[in-house]
Amino acid sequence: MTDCVFCKIVAKQISATNVHEDELTLAFMDIGQVNPGHVLVALKAHAENLYALDETQAAAVARCSARVARAIRDAFSPAGLSVYQANGEPAGQTVFHYHVHLLPRHAGDGMELTWPVKNPPREKLEAYAARIRARLPR
Ligand code: AMP
Ligand code: ZN
């Protein structure tokens, strides 16, 4: 996609600090570095979000993420690591080319995601699950 910053990184039209690549994915340093060692794993092909991935692409991102996450752990010894992936503006997506954040975490690092639980009754969970199950591919 001509106007996409991550497509330009994949095509080496703009520079990035790369960490790892394979046939389908590219891992590079997030320019913002919420914590040292913050890496993005992106698909090389342009796909806007998770919904657009085929099964091979989804598997490739998961494989690359696990591999790079272990290297981040060994390199930075973070207390934890968050995997963050946003789809759509309300979810916080700012670059509309599918990518996963691998974010080393430390106590009191200021990274916050509020989690406003609703704790609905079990019947609600069953109803929500039924709606999703009915739409899964067979
Ligand atoms: P998201 O908000 O999940 O779409 O994340 C987009 C991320 O891309 C942000 O954390 C940015 O810091 C990062 N980013 C944007 N432009 C670049 C760039 N040219 N090189 C590396 N990271 C970038
Ligand atoms: Zn793109």
CSV table of C-alpha atoms and ligand atoms in Angstrom, one decimal:
chain,number,residue,atom,x,y,z
A,1,MET,CA,0.0,0.0,0.0
A,2,THR,CA,1.6,3.2,-1.2
A,3,ASP,CA,0.7,5.4,1.7
A,4,CYS,CA,1.4,3.0,4.6
A,5,VAL,CA,4.4,3.6,6.9
A,6,PHE,CA,4.9,-0.1,7.7
A,7,CYS,CA,4.7,-1.0,4.0
A,8,LYS,CA,7.4,1.5,3.4
A,9,ILE,CA,9.5,0.0,6.2
A,10,VAL,CA,9.1,-3.5,4.7
A,11,ALA,CA,10.1,-2.1,1.3
A,12,LYS,CA,13.1,-0.3,2.9
A,13,GLN,CA,11.8,3.0,1.6
A,14,ILE,CA,12.1,4.4,5.1
A,15,SER,CA,14.5,3.1,7.7
A,16,ALA,CA,13.7,1.1,10.8
A,17,THR,CA,15.8,-0.8,13.2
A,18,ASN,CA,15.1,-4.4,12.3
A,19,VAL,CA,15.4,-7.3,14.7
A,20,HIS,CA,14.3,-10.3,12.8
A,21,GLU,CA,12.6,-11.3,9.6
A,22,ASP,CA,11.3,-14.4,7.8
A,23,GLU,CA,9.3,-14.9,4.7
A,24,LEU,CA,6.0,-13.4,6.0
A,25,THR,CA,7.0,-11.2,9.0
A,26,LEU,CA,9.3,-8.4,10.0
A,27,ALA,CA,10.1,-7.5,13.6
A,28,PHE,CA,11.6,-4.1,14.3
A,29,MET,CA,12.0,-1.6,17.1
A,30,ASP,CA,9.0,0.5,17.9
A,31,ILE,CA,10.2,4.1,17.5
A,32,GLY,CA,8.4,5.2,20.7
A,33,GLN,CA,10.0,2.6,23.1
A,34,VAL,CA,7.5,2.6,25.9
A,35,ASN,CA,10.1,0.5,27.7
A,36,PRO,CA,13.6,-0.5,26.3
A,37,GLY,CA,13.3,-3.5,24.1
A,38,HIS,CA,9.8,-2.7,22.7
A,39,VAL,CA,9.4,-4.5,19.4
A,40,LEU,CA,6.7,-4.6,16.7
A,41,VAL,CA,6.1,-7.8,14.8
A,42,ALA,CA,4.4,-6.9,11.5
A,43,LEU,CA,3.2,-8.8,8.5
A,44,LYS,CA,5.2,-8.0,5.4
A,45,ALA,CA,2.1,-8.0,3.3
A,46,HIS,CA,-0.3,-5.1,3.9
A,47,ALA,CA,-3.3,-6.3,6.0
A,48,GLU,CA,-5.2,-3.6,7.9
A,49,ASN,CA,-6.0,-5.6,11.0
A,50,LEU,CA,-6.5,-9.1,12.6
A,51,TYR,CA,-9.7,-9.7,10.6
A,52,ALA,CA,-7.8,-9.6,7.4
A,53,LEU,CA,-5.3,-12.3,8.2
A,54,ASP,CA,-5.4,-15.7,6.6
A,55,GLU,CA,-4.4,-18.7,8.7
A,56,THR,CA,-0.8,-18.9,7.4
A,57,GLN,CA,-0.2,-15.2,8.2
A,58,ALA,CA,-1.8,-15.6,11.6
A,59,ALA,CA,0.5,-18.5,12.4
A,60,ALA,CA,3.5,-16.7,11.1
A,61,VAL,CA,3.0,-13.7,13.3
A,62,ALA,CA,2.4,-16.0,16.3
A,63,ARG,CA,5.6,-17.9,15.6
A,64,CYS,CA,7.7,-14.8,15.1
A,65,SER,CA,6.2,-13.1,18.2
A,66,ALA,CA,7.1,-16.1,20.4
A,67,ARG,CA,10.6,-16.3,19.1
A,68,VAL,CA,11.3,-12.6,19.5
A,69,ALA,CA,9.6,-12.5,22.9
A,70,ARG,CA,12.0,-15.1,24.2
A,71,ALA,CA,15.0,-13.0,22.9
A,72,ILE,CA,13.6,-9.9,24.5
A,73,ARG,CA,13.3,-11.8,27.8
A,74,ASP,CA,16.9,-13.0,27.6
A,75,ALA,CA,18.2,-9.6,26.5
A,76,PHE,CA,16.4,-7.3,29.0
A,77,SER,CA,15.2,-9.6,31.8
A,78,PRO,CA,12.0,-7.7,32.2
A,79,ALA,CA,9.7,-8.5,35.1
A,80,GLY,CA,7.0,-9.2,32.5
A,81,LEU,CA,6.0,-8.8,28.9
A,82,SER,CA,2.7,-7.5,27.5
A,83,VAL,CA,1.5,-8.5,24.1
A,84,TYR,CA,-0.6,-5.8,22.7
A,85,GLN,CA,-2.5,-5.6,19.4
A,86,ALA,CA,-5.1,-3.0,18.5
A,87,ASN,CA,-7.8,-3.3,15.8
A,88,GLY,CA,-9.5,0.0,15.0
A,89,GLU,CA,-9.2,3.5,16.3
A,90,PRO,CA,-11.3,3.0,19.5
A,91,ALA,CA,-9.0,0.1,20.4
A,92,GLY,CA,-6.0,2.4,20.1
A,93,GLN,CA,-4.8,1.4,16.6
A,94,THR,CA,-2.8,4.3,15.0
A,95,VAL,CA,-1.0,2.4,12.2
A,96,PHE,CA,-3.4,0.5,10.1
A,97,HIS,CA,-1.1,-2.2,9.0
A,98,TYR,CA,-1.4,-5.3,11.2
A,99,HIS,CA,1.3,-5.6,13.9
A,100,VAL,CA,1.8,-6.9,17.4
A,101,HIS,CA,3.5,-5.0,20.2
A,102,LEU,CA,6.0,-7.0,22.4
A,103,LEU,CA,6.4,-4.8,25.4
A,104,PRO,CA,8.8,-5.5,28.2
A,105,ARG,CA,7.2,-4.6,31.5
A,106,HIS,CA,8.5,-3.5,34.9
A,107,ALA,CA,6.7,-2.7,38.2
A,108,GLY,CA,5.5,0.9,38.2
A,109,ASP,CA,6.4,1.5,34.5
A,110,GLY,CA,3.4,3.7,34.0
A,111,MET,CA,1.8,1.5,31.3
A,112,GLU,CA,-1.9,1.3,32.1
A,113,LEU,CA,-4.8,-0.4,30.5
A,114,THR,CA,-8.0,0.0,32.5
A,115,TRP,CA,-10.1,-3.2,32.7
A,116,PRO,CA,-13.6,-2.2,33.6
A,117,VAL,CA,-15.0,-5.7,34.4
A,118,LYS,CA,-18.8,-6.2,34.4
A,119,ASN,CA,-18.9,-9.7,35.8
A,120,PRO,CA,-22.2,-10.6,34.2
A,121,PRO,CA,-24.2,-13.7,35.2
A,122,ARG,CA,-23.4,-17.0,33.6
A,123,GLU,CA,-26.6,-16.8,31.4
A,124,LYS,CA,-25.1,-13.7,29.8
A,125,LEU,CA,-21.8,-15.5,29.1
A,126,GLU,CA,-23.7,-18.4,27.5
A,127,ALA,CA,-25.6,-16.0,25.3
A,128,TYR,CA,-22.5,-14.1,24.2
A,129,ALA,CA,-20.7,-17.4,23.5
A,130,ALA,CA,-23.6,-18.7,21.4
A,131,ARG,CA,-23.5,-15.6,19.2
A,132,ILE,CA,-19.8,-16.1,18.6
A,133,ARG,CA,-20.0,-19.9,18.1
A,134,ALA,CA,-22.8,-19.5,15.5
A,135,ARG,CA,-20.4,-17.4,13.4
A,136,LEU,CA,-17.3,-19.5,13.5
A,137,PRO,CA,-16.2,-21.2,10.3
A,138,ARG,CA,-17.0,-25.0,10.3
B,1,AMP,P1,-0.6,1.1,17.3
B,1,AMP,O1,-1.0,2.3,18.0
B,1,AMP,O2,-0.9,-0.2,18.0
B,1,AMP,O3,-1.2,1.1,15.8
B,1,AMP,O4,1.0,1.2,17.2
B,1,AMP,C1,1.7,1.8,16.2
B,1,AMP,C2,3.1,1.9,16.7
B,1,AMP,O5,3.9,2.2,15.6
B,1,AMP,C3,3.4,3.1,17.8
B,1,AMP,O6,3.8,2.5,19.0
B,1,AMP,C4,4.5,3.9,17.1
B,1,AMP,O7,5.4,4.3,18.0
B,1,AMP,C5,5.0,2.9,16.1
B,1,AMP,N1,5.6,3.6,14.9
B,1,AMP,C6,5.0,4.5,14.1
B,1,AMP,N2,5.8,4.8,13.1
B,1,AMP,C7,7.0,4.1,13.3
B,1,AMP,C8,8.2,4.0,12.6
B,1,AMP,N3,8.4,4.7,11.5
B,1,AMP,N4,9.1,3.1,13.0
B,1,AMP,C9,8.9,2.4,14.1
B,1,AMP,N5,7.7,2.4,14.8
B,1,AMP,C10,6.8,3.3,14.4
B,2,ZN,ZN,0.9,-1.5,5.0
